[in-house]
Amino acid sequence: MADRELGFRRNAQGLLTLSGTPLGALVTPLFEASRSGTPAYVYDLDGLDAGARALETSFGSAPHVTAYAVKANSAGTIVRTFARAGTGADVVSGAELEVALGAGIEPRKIVMSGVAKTDAELDLAIARDILAVQVESIEEIGRLAARARAAGKRARLGVRVKPGVSIDSHAHIATGHDAAKFGVAKTDLGAAWEYVDRHPELSAVGVSSHVGSMLREVDPYLATARVVCEVVKARLAGGHALEYADFGGGYGIDYGGGAAPAPSAFVGAALELLRSEGLSALKLVIEPGRSLVGPFGVLVARIVQTKESAERRWLMIDAGMNDLIRPALYGAKHRVELLDAAPADPEWRVVGPVCESSDDFGAHPLGRAPSGLVVLRDAGAYGFVLASEYNGRPLPAEVFVKDGRVVHVSASPGRESWVARRLQA
Ligand SMILES: Cc1ncc(COP(=O)(O)O)c(C=O)c1O
């Protein structure tokens, strides 16, 4: 593997390759054997593994937990790959917590976030003694205390602080500004700590924050991290102990429009900040999702037909917004390319089969007579996990590639399953 180039790349013949093997050669036999059809997500396990390991190395000897945000991609094969690389998990539901634990992630490397955790979810987190439930309101602290009392246990908690920092991202992925529903407002922190300290069934172990997603610069991350440090220092100055400071995730990736700083650059800046604040003894927790999986997945789709009129060329594919909703939800753009030819003019407007005008993947240079298979690049994060069965379209398949071979296929539930379930409903 060492002498092969990792990742999705185009070779001299214009074929898209994965770690040197033409992607078409990997996936076409699957489609022919109907173990999986299009649309299908294809993941590069070698790339995922190498990225996670490089990030772990970037901490040096500093105490830390890389809490992979499972929401970005919860496939067991992927979470197990990260568990083996030493990562922890950030989960936002009981189900995600079960996936993280089932994939082999140690409980003390797991944090649970979310503004409306149910009692059952709090119970599970308490029972499994995870690193911390990151509480997002004073009301939730009260509920956590009640669940801990009911279980006769102590609940470990982190307080998620709303940093009051705005970022230059789509409004739907900004979480740290004052109007966001996430986190405890700075003005409420005094009351939150007071509540915690009056309840011996609660053990406050950390402070966290998450400013939002698709950060293209380190500065807003550091602005948020400074707020966390301020809160941590005030707590320590009050004579209380803490185990960790969690600066959240949000590291951007290159969707074709320009590179973002590498995850290790965020970690380097975070470690430097902790040092300058005299907080190096604390465990640094980070919560990256997109950056660990986004570049390592593509969505493969089949061209169904073209449609040409005087003013426009459309290319209709068999993947829609139900398979990959990021363009419709966030105005995101994923590069669409032919599997077996490099991008070339003219541009085609690539659209899916769903009966919504927002089922539109944008204009892409796909040559004079596009045919066969296309790939939607950088679809490893917030792709399959946001897929739905809208319009009677079954969930896509997922194909996992390692060492130039398909090592696992998670088949689509198929059309018949959808029809049967709807008839039974
Ligand atoms: C609390 C929390 N942590 C981490 C993340 C992961 O963000 P990203 O995938 O941008 O790294 C999210 C994403 O929404 C989040 O809400």
Tab-separated table of C-alpha atoms and ligand atoms in Angstrom:
chain	number	residue	atom	x	y	z
A	1	MET	CA	0.000	0.000	0.000
A	2	ALA	CA	2.859	2.358	0.856
A	3	ASP	CA	3.979	2.754	-2.782
A	4	ARG	CA	0.433	3.383	-4.047
A	5	GLU	CA	-1.203	6.796	-4.121
A	6	LEU	CA	-4.160	6.829	-1.726
A	7	GLY	CA	-7.569	8.311	-2.435
A	8	PHE	CA	-9.819	9.139	-5.364
A	9	ARG	CA	-7.713	10.366	-8.305
A	10	ARG	CA	-7.791	10.493	-12.096
A	11	ASN	CA	-5.196	8.472	-13.986
A	12	ALA	CA	-3.505	9.366	-17.279
A	13	GLN	CA	-6.349	7.721	-19.238
A	14	GLY	CA	-8.913	9.930	-17.481
A	15	LEU	CA	-10.345	7.071	-15.386
A	16	LEU	CA	-11.279	7.836	-11.782
A	17	THR	CA	-9.237	5.541	-9.543
A	18	LEU	CA	-9.313	4.623	-5.884
A	19	SER	CA	-5.855	3.909	-4.492
A	20	GLY	CA	-4.720	3.175	-8.030
A	21	THR	CA	-7.571	0.819	-9.014
A	22	PRO	CA	-10.094	2.149	-11.576
A	23	LEU	CA	-13.336	2.762	-9.683
A	24	GLY	CA	-15.351	1.372	-12.600
A	25	ALA	CA	-13.534	-1.969	-12.313
A	26	LEU	CA	-14.415	-2.077	-8.597
A	27	VAL	CA	-18.085	-1.188	-8.775
A	28	THR	CA	-19.332	-2.384	-12.169
A	29	PRO	CA	-19.170	-6.113	-11.270
A	30	LEU	CA	-21.268	-5.356	-8.169
A	31	PHE	CA	-23.902	-3.596	-10.219
A	32	GLU	CA	-23.952	-6.451	-12.722
A	33	ALA	CA	-24.283	-9.087	-10.018
A	34	SER	CA	-27.082	-6.955	-8.514
A	35	ARG	CA	-25.523	-7.167	-5.087
A	36	SER	CA	-25.882	-3.448	-5.246
A	37	GLY	CA	-27.177	-1.093	-7.876
A	38	THR	CA	-26.875	2.608	-8.375
A	39	PRO	CA	-27.050	4.935	-6.614
A	40	ALA	CA	-24.357	3.681	-4.246
A	41	TYR	CA	-21.965	5.376	-1.872
A	42	VAL	CA	-18.388	4.121	-2.215
A	43	TYR	CA	-15.991	4.677	0.679
A	44	ASP	CA	-12.199	4.609	0.809
A	45	LEU	CA	-11.363	2.835	4.081
A	46	ASP	CA	-7.610	3.305	3.578
A	47	GLY	CA	-8.058	7.070	3.254
A	48	LEU	CA	-10.366	7.194	6.290
A	49	ASP	CA	-7.900	5.211	8.339
A	50	ALA	CA	-4.868	7.246	7.255
A	51	GLY	CA	-6.667	10.537	7.977
A	52	ALA	CA	-7.763	9.440	11.456
A	53	ARG	CA	-4.302	8.130	12.322
A	54	ALA	CA	-2.591	11.306	11.087
A	55	LEU	CA	-4.917	13.359	13.268
A	56	GLU	CA	-4.153	11.185	16.319
A	57	THR	CA	-0.425	11.658	15.702
A	58	SER	CA	-0.817	15.441	15.532
A	59	PHE	CA	-1.595	15.547	19.275
A	60	GLY	CA	1.904	14.251	20.118
A	61	SER	CA	1.911	13.250	23.772
A	62	ALA	CA	-0.890	15.659	24.774
A	63	PRO	CA	-3.817	14.034	26.610
A	64	HIS	CA	-6.764	14.119	24.246
A	65	VAL	CA	-9.876	12.502	22.800
A	66	THR	CA	-10.779	12.805	19.125
A	67	ALA	CA	-14.533	12.480	19.531
A	68	TYR	CA	-15.573	11.626	15.949
A	69	ALA	CA	-19.012	13.161	15.298
A	70	VAL	CA	-20.875	9.970	14.406
A	71	LYS	CA	-23.696	11.991	12.840
A	72	ALA	CA	-21.439	12.659	9.830
A	73	ASN	CA	-21.414	8.966	8.885
A	74	SER	CA	-22.585	6.222	11.213
A	75	ALA	CA	-21.700	3.166	9.061
A	76	GLY	CA	-20.376	0.448	11.391
A	77	THR	CA	-17.485	-0.353	9.038
A	78	ILE	CA	-16.362	3.272	9.250
A	79	VAL	CA	-16.862	3.709	13.000
A	80	ARG	CA	-14.972	0.436	13.612
A	81	THR	CA	-12.118	1.738	11.417
A	82	PHE	CA	-11.923	4.870	13.564
A	83	ALA	CA	-12.179	2.880	16.812
A	84	ARG	CA	-9.132	0.858	15.711
A	85	ALA	CA	-7.298	4.116	14.934
A	86	GLY	CA	-7.910	5.212	18.529
A	87	THR	CA	-10.679	7.778	18.104
A	88	GLY	CA	-13.590	8.330	20.458
A	89	ALA	CA	-17.048	9.571	19.512
A	90	ASP	CA	-19.421	12.491	19.826
A	91	VAL	CA	-22.972	11.124	19.672
A	92	VAL	CA	-26.297	12.931	19.557
A	93	SER	CA	-28.726	10.094	20.256
A	94	GLY	CA	-29.007	6.834	22.132
A	95	ALA	CA	-28.869	4.978	18.815
A	96	GLU	CA	-25.590	6.660	17.844
A	97	LEU	CA	-24.246	5.849	21.312
A	98	GLU	CA	-25.085	2.188	20.735
A	99	VAL	CA	-23.311	2.247	17.362
A	100	ALA	CA	-20.205	3.840	18.912
A	101	LEU	CA	-20.115	1.294	21.750
A	102	GLY	CA	-20.943	-1.618	19.434
A	103	ALA	CA	-18.122	-0.552	17.101
A	104	GLY	CA	-15.673	-0.863	19.979
A	105	ILE	CA	-15.203	2.725	21.140
A	106	GLU	CA	-14.394	2.903	24.842
A	107	PRO	CA	-17.153	4.575	26.901
A	108	ARG	CA	-14.687	7.038	28.434
A	109	LYS	CA	-13.907	8.337	24.940
A	110	ILE	CA	-17.546	9.196	24.205
A	111	VAL	CA	-19.381	12.482	24.742
A	112	MET	CA	-23.087	12.942	24.132
A	113	SER	CA	-24.415	16.236	22.749
A	114	GLY	CA	-27.918	17.381	21.769
A	115	VAL	CA	-30.517	19.835	23.036
A	116	ALA	CA	-33.355	17.377	23.641
A	117	LYS	CA	-31.940	14.117	24.912
A	118	THR	CA	-34.744	11.874	26.116
A	119	ASP	CA	-34.770	10.250	29.560
A	120	ALA	CA	-33.994	6.898	27.920
A	121	GLU	CA	-30.952	8.419	26.212
A	122	LEU	CA	-29.726	9.990	29.462
A	123	ASP	CA	-30.266	6.643	31.223
A	124	LEU	CA	-28.129	4.837	28.647
A	125	ALA	CA	-25.324	7.413	28.910
A	126	ILE	CA	-25.360	7.144	32.721
A	127	ALA	CA	-25.472	3.348	32.671
A	128	ARG	CA	-22.514	3.122	30.264
A	129	ASP	CA	-20.531	5.714	32.252
A	130	ILE	CA	-19.413	7.662	29.183
A	131	LEU	CA	-16.877	10.502	29.406
A	132	ALA	CA	-19.691	13.049	29.717
A	133	VAL	CA	-23.206	14.045	28.841
A	134	GLN	CA	-22.711	17.558	27.432
A	135	VAL	CA	-25.665	19.430	28.879
A	136	GLU	CA	-27.132	22.272	26.851
A	137	SER	CA	-29.449	23.965	29.382
A	138	ILE	CA	-30.044	24.345	33.109
A	139	GLU	CA	-33.302	22.459	32.634
A	140	GLU	CA	-31.369	19.502	31.214
A	141	ILE	CA	-29.021	19.525	34.220
A	142	GLY	CA	-32.126	19.066	36.384
A	143	ARG	CA	-33.316	16.169	34.250
A	144	LEU	CA	-29.876	14.538	34.312
A	145	ALA	CA	-29.779	14.805	38.115
A	146	ALA	CA	-33.212	13.165	38.352
A	147	ARG	CA	-32.143	10.279	36.081
A	148	ALA	CA	-28.903	9.797	38.057
A	149	ARG	CA	-30.883	9.686	41.341
A	150	ALA	CA	-33.310	7.173	39.834
A	151	ALA	CA	-30.399	4.959	38.779
A	152	GLY	CA	-28.583	5.391	42.095
A	153	LYS	CA	-25.502	6.567	40.160
A	154	ARG	CA	-23.397	9.661	39.578
A	155	ALA	CA	-23.734	11.274	36.183
A	156	ARG	CA	-20.637	12.762	34.540
A	157	LEU	CA	-21.407	15.973	32.697
A	158	GLY	CA	-19.798	18.634	30.573
A	159	VAL	CA	-21.398	22.038	30.150
A	160	ARG	CA	-21.766	23.071	26.511
A	161	VAL	CA	-21.272	26.824	26.359
A	162	LYS	CA	-22.799	29.017	23.690
A	163	PRO	CA	-19.720	30.993	22.641
A	164	GLY	CA	-21.497	33.923	20.971
A	165	VAL	CA	-19.253	33.583	17.905
A	166	SER	CA	-20.616	33.907	14.350
A	167	ILE	CA	-18.988	32.133	11.408
A	168	ASP	CA	-18.942	32.553	7.659
A	169	SER	CA	-20.902	29.363	6.854
A	170	HIS	CA	-24.423	28.572	5.683
A	171	ALA	CA	-26.925	29.658	8.386
A	172	HIS	CA	-28.061	26.058	8.874
A	173	ILE	CA	-24.616	24.927	9.999
A	174	ALA	CA	-23.758	27.844	12.310
A	175	THR	CA	-24.377	26.820	15.922
A	176	GLY	CA	-22.403	29.221	18.128
A	177	HIS	CA	-24.158	32.574	17.610
A	178	ASP	CA	-26.344	34.103	20.315
A	179	ALA	CA	-29.669	33.110	18.708
A	180	ALA	CA	-28.717	29.425	18.313
A	181	LYS	CA	-30.655	26.826	20.316
A	182	PHE	CA	-27.421	25.098	21.330
A	183	GLY	CA	-25.510	25.458	24.570
A	184	VAL	CA	-25.842	27.362	27.833
A	185	ALA	CA	-25.643	31.159	27.446
A	186	LYS	CA	-22.678	32.747	29.223
A	187	THR	CA	-25.122	34.733	31.364
A	188	ASP	CA	-26.673	31.479	32.650
A	189	LEU	CA	-23.403	29.767	33.541
A	190	GLY	CA	-23.356	30.923	37.162
A	191	ALA	CA	-26.779	29.408	37.784
A	192	ALA	CA	-25.779	26.228	35.936
A	193	TRP	CA	-22.680	25.636	38.084
A	194	GLU	CA	-24.630	26.462	41.228
A	195	TYR	CA	-27.207	23.832	40.323
A	196	VAL	CA	-24.500	21.255	39.622
A	197	ASP	CA	-22.738	21.953	42.897
A	198	ARG	CA	-25.925	21.501	44.928
A	199	HIS	CA	-26.433	17.992	43.491
A	200	PRO	CA	-23.965	15.339	44.649
A	201	GLU	CA	-25.321	12.911	42.036
A	202	LEU	CA	-23.719	15.142	39.382
A	203	SER	CA	-20.043	15.287	38.608
A	204	ALA	CA	-18.953	18.167	36.346
A	205	VAL	CA	-15.887	17.045	34.386
A	206	GLY	CA	-15.634	19.335	31.364
A	207	VAL	CA	-16.614	22.373	29.355
A	208	SER	CA	-17.409	22.202	25.642
A	209	SER	CA	-18.476	24.294	22.702
A	210	HIS	CA	-19.072	23.823	18.973
A	211	VAL	CA	-19.197	26.912	16.794
A	212	GLY	CA	-20.505	25.314	13.597
A	213	SER	CA	-19.368	23.528	10.488
A	214	MET	CA	-17.279	24.109	7.348
A	215	LEU	CA	-14.705	26.389	8.996
A	216	ARG	CA	-12.257	27.595	6.366
A	217	GLU	CA	-10.069	29.403	8.898
A	218	VAL	CA	-8.743	28.562	12.329
A	219	ASP	CA	-9.639	31.951	13.879
A	220	PRO	CA	-13.353	31.399	14.677
A	221	TYR	CA	-12.401	28.044	16.180
A	222	LEU	CA	-9.852	29.747	18.399
A	223	ALA	CA	-12.337	32.484	19.345
A	224	THR	CA	-14.679	29.735	20.544
A	225	ALA	CA	-11.853	27.848	22.250
A	226	ARG	CA	-10.896	31.025	24.154
A	227	VAL	CA	-14.442	31.237	25.546
A	228	VAL	CA	-14.155	27.604	26.693
A	229	CYS	CA	-10.793	28.385	28.340
A	230	GLU	CA	-12.268	31.413	30.132
A	231	VAL	CA	-15.092	29.295	31.524
A	232	VAL	CA	-12.687	26.509	32.501
A	233	LYS	CA	-10.329	28.911	34.281
A	234	ALA	CA	-13.161	30.527	36.222
A	235	ARG	CA	-14.355	27.101	37.328
A	236	LEU	CA	-10.873	25.989	38.385
A	237	ALA	CA	-10.334	29.279	40.209
A	238	GLY	CA	-13.468	28.463	42.235
A	239	GLY	CA	-11.671	25.398	43.579
A	240	HIS	CA	-13.391	22.815	41.356
A	241	ALA	CA	-11.629	20.146	39.319
A	242	LEU	CA	-12.172	19.532	35.595
A	243	GLU	CA	-10.873	16.777	33.322
A	244	TYR	CA	-11.267	18.214	29.845
A	245	ALA	CA	-11.806	21.187	27.562
A	246	ASP	CA	-13.751	20.401	24.370
A	247	PHE	CA	-13.395	22.880	21.503
A	248	GLY	CA	-15.833	21.079	19.169
A	249	GLY	CA	-15.444	20.186	15.493
A	250	GLY	CA	-16.348	21.979	12.290
A	251	TYR	CA	-13.129	21.695	10.261
A	252	GLY	CA	-13.909	22.456	6.618
A	253	ILE	CA	-12.960	20.374	3.594
A	254	ASP	CA	-12.294	21.161	-0.063
A	255	TYR	CA	-15.428	20.524	-2.124
A	256	GLY	CA	-13.544	21.715	-5.222
A	257	GLY	CA	-13.752	25.422	-4.423
A	258	GLY	CA	-10.523	25.701	-2.437
A	259	ALA	CA	-8.652	24.009	0.373
A	260	ALA	CA	-9.410	24.435	4.088
A	261	PRO	CA	-6.751	24.115	6.816
A	262	ALA	CA	-5.958	20.474	7.618
A	263	PRO	CA	-7.526	19.098	10.842
A	264	SER	CA	-4.003	18.977	12.313
A	265	ALA	CA	-3.772	22.781	11.922
A	266	PHE	CA	-6.826	23.189	14.181
A	267	VAL	CA	-5.323	20.752	16.685
A	268	GLY	CA	-1.955	22.553	16.629
A	269	ALA	CA	-3.630	25.898	17.324
A	270	ALA	CA	-5.802	24.367	20.062
A	271	LEU	CA	-2.819	22.812	21.831
A	272	GLU	CA	-0.924	26.090	21.619
A	273	LEU	CA	-3.883	27.935	23.154
A	274	LEU	CA	-4.153	25.444	26.016
A	275	ARG	CA	-0.422	25.890	26.673
A	276	SER	CA	-0.637	29.667	26.663
A	277	GLU	CA	-3.609	29.536	29.046
A	278	GLY	CA	-1.755	27.218	31.404
A	279	LEU	CA	-4.313	24.459	30.813
A	280	SER	CA	-2.117	21.779	29.214
A	281	ALA	CA	-2.870	19.331	32.018
A	282	LEU	CA	-6.472	19.115	30.806
A	283	LYS	CA	-7.501	16.590	28.205
A	284	LEU	CA	-8.188	18.296	24.867
A	285	VAL	CA	-11.393	16.955	23.288
A	286	ILE	CA	-12.263	17.766	19.667
A	287	GLU	CA	-15.371	16.720	17.728
A	288	PRO	CA	-14.522	16.487	14.004
A	289	GLY	CA	-17.063	14.853	11.705
A	290	ARG	CA	-16.952	16.062	8.102
A	291	SER	CA	-13.157	16.332	7.859
A	292	LEU	CA	-12.682	12.676	8.847
A	293	VAL	CA	-15.121	11.222	6.293
A	294	GLY	CA	-16.175	13.799	3.662
A	295	PRO	CA	-13.270	13.449	1.217
A	296	PHE	CA	-13.314	9.648	1.460
A	297	GLY	CA	-16.714	8.915	-0.046
A	298	VAL	CA	-18.336	9.374	-3.453
A	299	LEU	CA	-21.885	8.776	-4.602
A	300	VAL	CA	-21.979	6.747	-7.816
A	301	ALA	CA	-25.036	7.263	-10.005
A	302	ARG	CA	-26.144	6.212	-13.468
A	303	ILE	CA	-27.117	8.597	-16.230
A	304	VAL	CA	-30.774	7.946	-17.068
A	305	GLN	CA	-31.104	10.334	-19.996
A	306	THR	CA	-30.270	13.752	-21.330
A	307	LYS	CA	-32.710	16.526	-22.160
A	308	GLU	CA	-31.650	19.313	-24.484
A	309	SER	CA	-33.527	22.417	-25.430
A	310	ALA	CA	-32.489	25.710	-26.987
A	311	GLU	CA	-31.412	27.327	-23.742
A	312	ARG	CA	-30.182	24.464	-21.596
A	313	ARG	CA	-28.710	20.954	-21.411
A	314	TRP	CA	-29.882	18.734	-18.598
A	315	LEU	CA	-28.430	15.463	-17.477
A	316	MET	CA	-30.844	13.277	-15.506
A	317	ILE	CA	-29.229	10.800	-13.114
A	318	ASP	CA	-30.656	8.091	-10.877
A	319	ALA	CA	-29.448	9.743	-7.639
A	320	GLY	CA	-31.611	12.470	-6.198
A	321	MET	CA	-31.902	14.816	-3.264
A	322	ASN	CA	-33.232	11.873	-1.266
A	323	ASP	CA	-29.785	10.241	-1.629
A	324	LEU	CA	-27.689	13.392	-1.145
A	325	ILE	CA	-29.614	16.333	0.265
A	326	ARG	CA	-26.733	18.739	0.951
A	327	PRO	CA	-27.224	20.787	-2.261
A	328	ALA	CA	-30.967	21.206	-1.575
A	329	LEU	CA	-30.548	21.771	2.184
A	330	TYR	CA	-27.423	23.925	2.354
A	331	GLY	CA	-26.878	25.142	-1.218
A	332	ALA	CA	-23.804	22.907	-1.242
A	333	LYS	CA	-21.991	22.014	-4.450
A	334	HIS	CA	-20.484	18.582	-5.003
A	335	ARG	CA	-18.347	18.114	-8.113
A	336	VAL	CA	-20.120	15.774	-10.532
A	337	GLU	CA	-17.793	13.915	-12.907
A	338	LEU	CA	-17.957	11.033	-15.341
A	339	LEU	CA	-16.398	7.902	-13.925
A	340	ASP	CA	-14.375	7.192	-17.053
A	341	ALA	CA	-13.540	10.619	-18.490
A	342	ALA	CA	-11.943	13.775	-17.144
A	343	PRO	CA	-14.122	16.914	-16.899
A	344	ALA	CA	-14.606	18.623	-20.280
A	345	ASP	CA	-16.924	21.232	-21.785
A	346	PRO	CA	-19.808	21.721	-22.320
A	347	GLU	CA	-21.541	22.018	-18.962
A	348	TRP	CA	-24.687	20.077	-18.161
A	349	ARG	CA	-27.214	20.872	-15.475
A	350	VAL	CA	-27.240	17.673	-13.406
A	351	VAL	CA	-30.601	16.851	-11.834
A	352	GLY	CA	-32.155	13.892	-10.042
A	353	PRO	CA	-35.499	12.129	-10.461
A	354	VAL	CA	-37.240	13.596	-7.408
A	355	CYS	CA	-40.275	15.781	-8.062
A	356	GLU	CA	-38.822	18.924	-6.489
A	357	SER	CA	-37.067	21.810	-8.246
A	358	SER	CA	-34.422	21.715	-5.518
A	359	ASP	CA	-33.381	18.240	-6.742
A	360	ASP	CA	-30.552	19.892	-8.651
A	361	PHE	CA	-26.823	19.226	-8.322
A	362	GLY	CA	-25.702	22.261	-10.364
A	363	ALA	CA	-23.838	22.676	-13.673
A	364	HIS	CA	-20.793	20.525	-14.414
A	365	PRO	CA	-18.465	20.053	-17.415
A	366	LEU	CA	-19.331	16.545	-18.610
A	367	GLY	CA	-18.295	16.570	-22.273
A	368	ARG	CA	-20.195	16.298	-25.540
A	369	ALA	CA	-21.996	12.988	-25.062
A	370	PRO	CA	-22.027	11.963	-21.406
A	371	SER	CA	-23.070	8.369	-20.750
A	372	GLY	CA	-22.635	5.606	-18.195
A	373	LEU	CA	-21.780	6.320	-14.571
A	374	VAL	CA	-21.123	9.607	-12.795
A	375	VAL	CA	-19.681	10.296	-9.356
A	376	LEU	CA	-20.644	13.030	-6.940
A	377	ARG	CA	-17.362	13.756	-5.172
A	378	ASP	CA	-16.660	14.361	-1.455
A	379	ALA	CA	-19.932	12.803	-0.334
A	380	GLY	CA	-18.628	10.793	2.619
A	381	ALA	CA	-20.062	13.167	5.255
A	382	TYR	CA	-23.725	14.051	5.744
A	383	GLY	CA	-24.589	11.957	2.680
A	384	PHE	CA	-26.075	8.542	3.447
A	385	VAL	CA	-26.997	9.615	6.990
A	386	LEU	CA	-29.354	12.272	5.625
A	387	ALA	CA	-30.819	10.055	2.899
A	388	SER	CA	-34.555	9.377	2.792
A	389	GLU	CA	-37.003	7.272	0.837
A	390	TYR	CA	-38.947	10.248	-0.527
A	391	ASN	CA	-40.811	9.527	-3.778
A	392	GLY	CA	-40.630	5.785	-3.138
A	393	ARG	CA	-36.897	5.723	-3.717
A	394	PRO	CA	-35.107	3.178	-1.511
A	395	LEU	CA	-32.041	4.144	0.499
A	396	PRO	CA	-28.816	3.841	-1.514
A	397	ALA	CA	-26.296	1.028	-1.152
A	398	GLU	CA	-22.939	1.513	0.566
A	399	VAL	CA	-19.729	-0.083	-0.715
A	400	PHE	CA	-16.524	-0.183	1.321
A	401	VAL	CA	-13.126	-0.472	-0.383
A	402	LYS	CA	-9.812	-1.396	1.231
A	403	ASP	CA	-6.486	-2.328	-0.347
A	404	GLY	CA	-7.997	-1.962	-3.810
A	405	ARG	CA	-10.779	-4.478	-3.075
A	406	VAL	CA	-14.451	-4.270	-2.144
A	407	VAL	CA	-14.491	-5.626	1.420
A	408	HIS	CA	-18.114	-5.017	2.337
A	409	VAL	CA	-21.404	-4.091	0.688
A	410	SER	CA	-24.432	-2.810	2.570
A	411	ALA	CA	-27.184	-3.377	0.037
A	412	SER	CA	-30.099	-1.043	-0.552
A	413	PRO	CA	-33.292	-2.287	1.137
A	414	GLY	CA	-34.757	-2.179	-2.362
A	415	ARG	CA	-37.964	-1.088	-3.979
A	416	GLU	CA	-39.989	-4.121	-2.882
A	417	SER	CA	-39.274	-3.387	0.761
A	418	TRP	CA	-40.551	0.172	0.366
A	419	VAL	CA	-43.703	-0.959	-1.423
A	420	ALA	CA	-44.445	-3.626	1.211
A	421	ARG	CA	-43.907	-1.225	4.127
A	422	ARG	CA	-46.084	1.495	2.620
A	423	LEU	CA	-48.857	-0.999	1.861
A	424	GLN	CA	-48.711	-2.187	5.465
A	425	ALA	CA	-48.766	1.356	6.888
B	1	LIG	C1	-21.982	19.246	18.693
B	1	LIG	C2	-21.340	18.951	17.382
B	1	LIG	N1	-20.082	18.515	17.380
B	1	LIG	C3	-19.446	18.210	16.235
B	1	LIG	C4	-20.072	18.349	15.013
B	1	LIG	C5	-19.316	17.956	13.773
B	1	LIG	O1	-19.103	19.016	12.909
B	1	LIG	P1	-18.262	18.777	11.591
B	1	LIG	O2	-18.840	17.617	10.896
B	1	LIG	O3	-18.422	20.027	10.829
B	1	LIG	O4	-16.848	18.544	12.020
B	1	LIG	C6	-21.371	18.815	14.961
B	1	LIG	C7	-22.041	18.985	13.665
B	1	LIG	O5	-23.121	19.403	13.487
B	1	LIG	C8	-22.035	19.123	16.186
B	1	LIG	O6	-23.301	19.553	16.197
